[in-house]
Amino acid sequence: MKSAAAGSAGPLKGLGGPLRSSEPARTAAPASPAVHLLEEAADLLVVHLDFPAALQTCERACQSLAHDALAGEPAATSLEVKCSLCVVGIQALAEMDRWREVLSWVLQYYQVPEKLPPKVLELCILLYSKMQEPAAMLDVARAWLQDPDNQALPEYRVLAELHLQRVLLPLGHLSEAEELVVSSAAFGEEQRQGVLQAVHKARQQQRQEPSGFQELPKINREGSFSHKFLSLLRLLHRLWDAIVSHFLSVPFKRSLLAALILCVLVLRFDPASPPSLPFLYQLAQLLQRIRKAMFAHLYQLPLHD
């Protein structure tokens, strides 16, 4: 990380260009305070693992860059240093588990997504994709890719592919992914065919998922009905077991008659219908007679002299 920061600050040390023999020697321009702060932030991040201090140093350096811009510092140098500072700040926030703040923290220095450096945008897409929140980068990456100035950059194709694979396809924005790969001249024919095949496969999976979700309530209703039906069967089974165990000592004809009456009651007649009332009355009398006949011996007490 320190070497990357040093590489980013490299153009500041050679602003004089190559010397000719006829030219007098020129002293190199002194590095700005932001460059020194960048090196300090990189050391705090990589060597000392002091992530809060590294983040604070990056913020101080960005404020210093704002003052340098007002003082007339070269714009290209300031942009390169700011990009390196944002890279260090992103890593510091991620190390502190404050990755949700990365996008807002970066945009406070660039104001609009279209002005984000390609390296910063790439890190943001990778970070939010790894944390399973690619939707946070949808509008930002879309605005960056639609900007005409960014489409001329050499990093445009890499970021477009990254946006397709890490944002659009996981979120199910298949039409937008297809439109991007077809309309963009950054994709070759082989890459375009590969992305279109991936979009086609994802669209087939997307078509199959809603049917499964529609069948889910039906399955739940069928499962509820089956549960109630099984409960009724278990109740009848327990009732039947109780009747059978109670009438084991009764003669076979009486048991058969009781079973027949139970089947008629359960399977045929509705007690709420008026035509069944006379039958139920007669059936009740019949059951009372059977009860008296079956249990009469229980009420006959023995007499003793």
Tab-separated table of C-alpha atoms in Angstrom:
chain	number	residue	atom	x	y	z
A	1	MET	CA	0.000	0.000	0.000
A	2	LYS	CA	2.880	2.302	0.773
A	3	SER	CA	4.415	1.601	-2.615
A	4	ALA	CA	1.107	2.399	-4.306
A	5	ALA	CA	0.935	5.688	-2.472
A	6	ALA	CA	4.485	6.480	-3.415
A	7	GLY	CA	3.706	5.615	-7.034
A	8	SER	CA	0.728	7.931	-6.979
A	9	ALA	CA	2.839	10.737	-5.650
A	10	GLY	CA	5.608	10.054	-8.162
A	11	PRO	CA	4.678	12.693	-10.771
A	12	LEU	CA	5.274	15.407	-8.198
A	13	LYS	CA	8.965	14.588	-8.008
A	14	GLY	CA	9.749	14.795	-11.707
A	15	LEU	CA	7.834	17.815	-12.875
A	16	GLY	CA	10.946	19.407	-14.378
A	17	GLY	CA	11.229	16.787	-17.151
A	18	PRO	CA	14.475	15.551	-18.714
A	19	LEU	CA	17.342	18.062	-18.764
A	20	ARG	CA	19.199	19.119	-21.881
A	21	SER	CA	22.912	19.899	-21.871
A	22	SER	CA	22.273	23.530	-22.769
A	23	GLU	CA	19.735	24.086	-19.999
A	24	PRO	CA	20.624	25.051	-16.466
A	25	ALA	CA	19.774	22.609	-13.746
A	26	ARG	CA	16.412	23.205	-12.144
A	27	THR	CA	15.455	22.250	-8.663
A	28	ALA	CA	12.517	19.881	-8.319
A	29	ALA	CA	9.302	21.417	-7.061
A	30	PRO	CA	8.731	20.650	-3.391
A	31	ALA	CA	6.030	18.129	-2.646
A	32	SER	CA	2.760	19.523	-1.374
A	33	PRO	CA	1.573	18.817	2.195
A	34	ALA	CA	-1.082	16.494	0.784
A	35	VAL	CA	1.600	14.192	-0.611
A	36	HIS	CA	3.322	13.943	2.765
A	37	LEU	CA	-0.018	13.232	4.403
A	38	LEU	CA	-0.682	10.519	1.801
A	39	GLU	CA	2.570	8.781	2.694
A	40	GLU	CA	1.770	9.114	6.395
A	41	ALA	CA	-1.726	7.653	5.885
A	42	ALA	CA	-0.309	4.714	3.935
A	43	ASP	CA	2.174	3.992	6.751
A	44	LEU	CA	-0.565	4.159	9.366
A	45	LEU	CA	-2.726	1.771	7.345
A	46	VAL	CA	-0.159	-0.831	6.315
A	47	VAL	CA	2.598	-0.670	8.915
A	48	HIS	CA	0.939	0.478	12.125
A	49	LEU	CA	-2.576	-0.863	11.391
A	50	ASP	CA	-3.975	2.298	12.931
A	51	PHE	CA	-7.077	2.563	10.756
A	52	PRO	CA	-8.800	5.517	12.500
A	53	ALA	CA	-5.612	7.564	12.319
A	54	ALA	CA	-5.156	6.622	8.655
A	55	LEU	CA	-8.685	7.784	7.878
A	56	GLN	CA	-8.222	11.067	9.728
A	57	THR	CA	-4.954	11.666	7.888
A	58	CYS	CA	-6.693	11.108	4.545
A	59	GLU	CA	-9.369	13.617	5.470
A	60	ARG	CA	-6.746	16.178	6.463
A	61	ALA	CA	-4.960	15.584	3.166
A	62	CYS	CA	-8.152	16.079	1.172
A	63	GLN	CA	-8.747	19.374	2.952
A	64	SER	CA	-5.192	20.359	2.127
A	65	LEU	CA	-5.832	19.542	-1.531
A	66	ALA	CA	-8.849	21.822	-1.530
A	67	HIS	CA	-6.655	24.681	-0.308
A	68	ASP	CA	-3.970	23.822	-2.887
A	69	ALA	CA	-6.569	23.979	-5.667
A	70	LEU	CA	-7.477	27.491	-4.579
A	71	ALA	CA	-3.786	28.386	-4.553
A	72	GLY	CA	-3.339	27.277	-8.190
A	73	GLU	CA	-1.755	23.820	-7.854
A	74	PRO	CA	-1.785	21.634	-11.038
A	75	ALA	CA	-5.166	19.953	-11.391
A	76	ALA	CA	-3.804	16.617	-12.683
A	77	THR	CA	-1.521	16.209	-9.701
A	78	SER	CA	-4.286	17.029	-7.226
A	79	LEU	CA	-6.654	14.528	-8.838
A	80	GLU	CA	-4.074	11.762	-8.691
A	81	VAL	CA	-3.272	12.438	-5.054
A	82	LYS	CA	-6.974	12.623	-4.175
A	83	CYS	CA	-7.574	9.260	-5.863
A	84	SER	CA	-4.775	7.662	-3.834
A	85	LEU	CA	-6.129	9.198	-0.640
A	86	CYS	CA	-9.583	7.785	-1.375
A	87	VAL	CA	-8.116	4.335	-1.941
A	88	VAL	CA	-6.431	4.460	1.458
A	89	GLY	CA	-9.588	5.819	3.083
A	90	ILE	CA	-11.753	3.072	1.564
A	91	GLN	CA	-9.456	0.388	2.917
A	92	ALA	CA	-9.378	2.034	6.349
A	93	LEU	CA	-13.189	2.186	6.514
A	94	ALA	CA	-13.464	-1.431	5.409
A	95	GLU	CA	-10.966	-2.530	8.064
A	96	MET	CA	-13.027	-0.753	10.728
A	97	ASP	CA	-16.210	-2.480	9.490
A	98	ARG	CA	-17.603	0.869	8.386
A	99	TRP	CA	-17.941	-0.178	4.765
A	100	ARG	CA	-21.495	1.225	4.526
A	101	GLU	CA	-19.999	4.714	4.830
A	102	VAL	CA	-17.598	4.252	1.917
A	103	LEU	CA	-19.807	5.563	-0.869
A	104	SER	CA	-20.974	8.663	0.993
A	105	TRP	CA	-17.434	9.328	2.221
A	106	VAL	CA	-16.032	9.224	-1.306
A	107	LEU	CA	-18.805	11.290	-2.853
A	108	GLN	CA	-18.210	14.134	-0.412
A	109	TYR	CA	-14.937	14.764	-2.235
A	110	TYR	CA	-16.211	14.225	-5.785
A	111	GLN	CA	-19.790	15.521	-5.415
A	112	VAL	CA	-21.181	13.560	-8.423
A	113	PRO	CA	-20.683	9.886	-9.405
A	114	GLU	CA	-19.547	10.799	-12.922
A	115	LYS	CA	-16.364	12.341	-11.520
A	116	LEU	CA	-15.244	9.270	-9.584
A	117	PRO	CA	-11.866	7.908	-10.704
A	118	PRO	CA	-12.066	4.439	-12.287
A	119	LYS	CA	-9.960	2.896	-9.515
A	120	VAL	CA	-12.222	4.289	-6.794
A	121	LEU	CA	-15.365	3.128	-8.574
A	122	GLU	CA	-13.889	-0.344	-9.045
A	123	LEU	CA	-13.077	-0.663	-5.343
A	124	CYS	CA	-16.569	0.487	-4.380
A	125	ILE	CA	-18.258	-2.043	-6.681
A	126	LEU	CA	-16.084	-4.884	-5.406
A	127	LEU	CA	-16.632	-3.900	-1.768
A	128	TYR	CA	-20.428	-3.623	-1.901
A	129	SER	CA	-20.691	-6.746	-4.024
A	130	LYS	CA	-18.616	-8.710	-1.517
A	131	MET	CA	-20.850	-7.466	1.306
A	132	GLN	CA	-23.971	-8.637	-0.595
A	133	GLU	CA	-25.325	-5.128	-1.156
A	134	PRO	CA	-24.790	-4.410	-4.867
A	135	ALA	CA	-27.928	-2.258	-5.023
A	136	ALA	CA	-26.020	0.572	-3.327
A	137	MET	CA	-23.836	0.884	-6.437
A	138	LEU	CA	-26.597	0.623	-9.052
A	139	ASP	CA	-27.279	4.315	-9.640
A	140	VAL	CA	-23.665	5.362	-9.124
A	141	ALA	CA	-22.200	2.914	-11.642
A	142	ARG	CA	-25.050	3.575	-14.084
A	143	ALA	CA	-24.411	7.324	-14.016
A	144	TRP	CA	-20.657	6.812	-14.428
A	145	LEU	CA	-21.035	4.489	-17.421
A	146	GLN	CA	-23.525	6.780	-19.172
A	147	ASP	CA	-21.204	9.776	-19.004
A	148	PRO	CA	-19.662	10.451	-22.470
A	149	ASP	CA	-16.327	11.528	-21.009
A	150	ASN	CA	-15.946	8.258	-19.127
A	151	GLN	CA	-16.766	6.162	-22.197
A	152	ALA	CA	-13.517	7.292	-23.785
A	153	LEU	CA	-11.414	6.055	-20.862
A	154	PRO	CA	-9.418	2.814	-21.275
A	155	GLU	CA	-10.886	1.481	-18.014
A	156	TYR	CA	-14.453	1.780	-19.311
A	157	ARG	CA	-14.754	-1.818	-20.588
A	158	VAL	CA	-13.442	-3.309	-17.339
A	159	LEU	CA	-15.877	-1.286	-15.257
A	160	ALA	CA	-18.754	-2.097	-17.596
A	161	GLU	CA	-18.053	-5.819	-17.237
A	162	LEU	CA	-17.749	-5.421	-13.474
A	163	HIS	CA	-21.065	-3.575	-13.359
A	164	LEU	CA	-22.711	-6.345	-15.363
A	165	GLN	CA	-21.346	-9.242	-13.342
A	166	ARG	CA	-21.441	-7.741	-9.841
A	167	VAL	CA	-24.469	-5.408	-9.953
A	168	LEU	CA	-26.950	-5.891	-12.798
A	169	LEU	CA	-27.076	-9.684	-13.003
A	170	PRO	CA	-27.244	-10.325	-9.223
A	171	LEU	CA	-30.043	-7.757	-8.939
A	172	GLY	CA	-31.975	-9.234	-11.865
A	173	HIS	CA	-31.774	-6.141	-14.110
A	174	LEU	CA	-31.502	-8.303	-17.197
A	175	SER	CA	-32.938	-5.882	-19.744
A	176	GLU	CA	-30.538	-3.159	-18.654
A	177	ALA	CA	-27.613	-5.594	-18.808
A	178	GLU	CA	-28.599	-6.688	-22.310
A	179	GLU	CA	-29.000	-3.094	-23.458
A	180	LEU	CA	-25.599	-2.138	-22.051
A	181	VAL	CA	-23.706	-4.945	-23.730
A	182	VAL	CA	-25.460	-4.459	-27.075
A	183	SER	CA	-25.211	-0.677	-27.274
A	184	SER	CA	-21.665	-0.314	-25.947
A	185	ALA	CA	-18.772	-0.419	-28.395
A	186	ALA	CA	-16.366	-1.392	-25.622
A	187	PHE	CA	-17.352	-5.065	-25.826
A	188	GLY	CA	-15.968	-7.392	-28.434
A	189	GLU	CA	-18.122	-9.919	-30.230
A	190	GLU	CA	-16.955	-12.831	-28.104
A	191	GLN	CA	-17.486	-10.928	-24.861
A	192	ARG	CA	-20.900	-9.759	-26.065
A	193	GLN	CA	-22.009	-13.317	-26.811
A	194	GLY	CA	-20.813	-14.524	-23.421
A	195	VAL	CA	-22.725	-11.821	-21.580
A	196	LEU	CA	-25.865	-12.409	-23.657
A	197	GLN	CA	-25.748	-16.113	-22.830
A	198	ALA	CA	-25.452	-15.291	-19.142
A	199	VAL	CA	-28.414	-12.896	-19.448
A	200	HIS	CA	-30.462	-15.539	-21.260
A	201	LYS	CA	-29.723	-18.134	-18.581
A	202	ALA	CA	-30.601	-15.692	-15.798
A	203	ARG	CA	-33.853	-14.780	-17.558
A	204	GLN	CA	-34.868	-18.446	-17.749
A	205	GLN	CA	-34.224	-18.862	-14.029
A	206	GLN	CA	-36.184	-15.689	-13.338
A	207	ARG	CA	-39.173	-17.039	-15.280
A	208	GLN	CA	-39.170	-20.267	-13.305
A	209	GLU	CA	-39.059	-18.605	-9.887
A	210	PRO	CA	-42.449	-16.775	-9.984
A	211	SER	CA	-44.325	-19.996	-10.835
A	212	GLY	CA	-42.794	-21.609	-7.777
A	213	PHE	CA	-43.837	-18.660	-5.650
A	214	GLN	CA	-47.391	-18.831	-7.055
A	215	GLU	CA	-47.664	-22.507	-6.237
A	216	LEU	CA	-46.531	-21.925	-2.679
A	217	PRO	CA	-49.927	-20.711	-1.305
A	218	LYS	CA	-51.641	-23.598	-3.065
A	219	ILE	CA	-49.234	-26.048	-1.489
A	220	ASN	CA	-49.812	-24.417	1.872
A	221	ARG	CA	-53.577	-24.730	1.473
A	222	GLU	CA	-53.266	-28.356	0.441
A	223	GLY	CA	-50.983	-28.991	3.373
A	224	SER	CA	-53.470	-27.363	5.754
A	225	PHE	CA	-56.320	-29.462	4.350
A	226	SER	CA	-54.240	-32.628	4.606
A	227	HIS	CA	-53.366	-31.788	8.196
A	228	LYS	CA	-57.036	-31.351	9.108
A	229	PHE	CA	-58.015	-34.542	7.291
A	230	LEU	CA	-55.308	-36.522	9.059
A	231	SER	CA	-56.424	-35.093	12.394
A	232	LEU	CA	-59.984	-36.250	11.661
A	233	LEU	CA	-58.764	-39.712	10.705
A	234	ARG	CA	-56.734	-39.962	13.894
A	235	LEU	CA	-59.795	-38.919	15.925
A	236	LEU	CA	-61.964	-41.527	14.239
A	237	HIS	CA	-59.254	-44.105	14.734
A	238	ARG	CA	-59.083	-43.397	18.459
A	239	LEU	CA	-62.877	-43.488	18.661
A	240	TRP	CA	-62.984	-46.793	16.864
A	241	ASP	CA	-60.274	-48.246	19.104
A	242	ALA	CA	-62.223	-47.177	22.154
A	243	ILE	CA	-65.417	-48.755	20.841
A	244	VAL	CA	-63.697	-51.982	19.843
A	245	SER	CA	-61.905	-52.299	23.176
A	246	HIS	CA	-65.153	-51.627	25.042
A	247	PHE	CA	-67.230	-54.136	23.129
A	248	LEU	CA	-64.758	-57.014	23.057
A	249	SER	CA	-66.760	-58.743	25.783
A	250	VAL	CA	-70.088	-58.201	23.975
A	251	PRO	CA	-71.411	-60.793	21.513
A	252	PHE	CA	-70.424	-60.407	17.884
A	253	LYS	CA	-73.871	-59.404	16.618
A	254	ARG	CA	-74.140	-56.495	19.009
A	255	SER	CA	-70.653	-55.242	18.072
A	256	LEU	CA	-71.541	-55.467	14.403
A	257	LEU	CA	-74.735	-53.503	14.999
A	258	ALA	CA	-72.847	-50.773	16.876
A	259	ALA	CA	-70.261	-50.516	14.090
A	260	LEU	CA	-73.025	-50.299	11.477
A	261	ILE	CA	-74.748	-47.522	13.382
A	262	LEU	CA	-71.437	-45.626	13.695
A	263	CYS	CA	-70.799	-45.874	9.933
A	264	VAL	CA	-74.305	-44.670	9.133
A	265	LEU	CA	-73.898	-41.691	11.414
A	266	VAL	CA	-70.466	-40.692	10.095
A	267	LEU	CA	-70.857	-41.332	6.373
A	268	ARG	CA	-74.493	-40.771	5.474
A	269	PHE	CA	-76.649	-38.595	7.670
A	270	ASP	CA	-76.514	-34.898	8.419
A	271	PRO	CA	-77.945	-34.194	11.876
A	272	ALA	CA	-78.830	-30.632	10.835
A	273	SER	CA	-81.167	-31.665	7.983
A	274	PRO	CA	-84.927	-31.898	8.885
A	275	PRO	CA	-85.513	-35.295	7.195
A	276	SER	CA	-83.018	-36.932	9.530
A	277	LEU	CA	-84.773	-35.868	12.749
A	278	PRO	CA	-87.335	-38.746	12.938
A	279	PHE	CA	-84.610	-41.241	12.174
A	280	LEU	CA	-82.347	-39.788	14.844
A	281	TYR	CA	-85.178	-39.958	17.369
A	282	GLN	CA	-85.803	-43.608	16.582
A	283	LEU	CA	-82.084	-44.287	16.591
A	284	ALA	CA	-81.738	-42.697	20.005
A	285	GLN	CA	-84.481	-44.950	21.377
A	286	LEU	CA	-82.796	-47.977	19.806
A	287	LEU	CA	-79.455	-47.057	21.341
A	288	GLN	CA	-81.126	-46.627	24.736
A	289	ARG	CA	-82.626	-50.089	24.499
A	290	ILE	CA	-79.293	-51.576	23.438
A	291	ARG	CA	-77.610	-49.804	26.330
A	292	LYS	CA	-80.119	-51.190	28.814
A	293	ALA	CA	-79.760	-54.673	27.375
A	294	MET	CA	-75.956	-54.577	27.368
A	295	PHE	CA	-75.387	-53.031	30.780
A	296	ALA	CA	-78.386	-54.415	32.689
A	297	HIS	CA	-76.171	-56.885	34.561
A	298	LEU	CA	-74.148	-53.992	35.968
A	299	TYR	CA	-77.203	-52.581	37.724
A	300	GLN	CA	-78.469	-55.882	39.152
A	301	LEU	CA	-77.090	-55.956	42.664
A	302	PRO	CA	-76.909	-59.341	44.366
A	303	LEU	CA	-79.342	-59.921	47.240
A	304	HIS	CA	-78.203	-61.517	50.441
A	305	ASP	CA	-80.321	-63.036	53.203
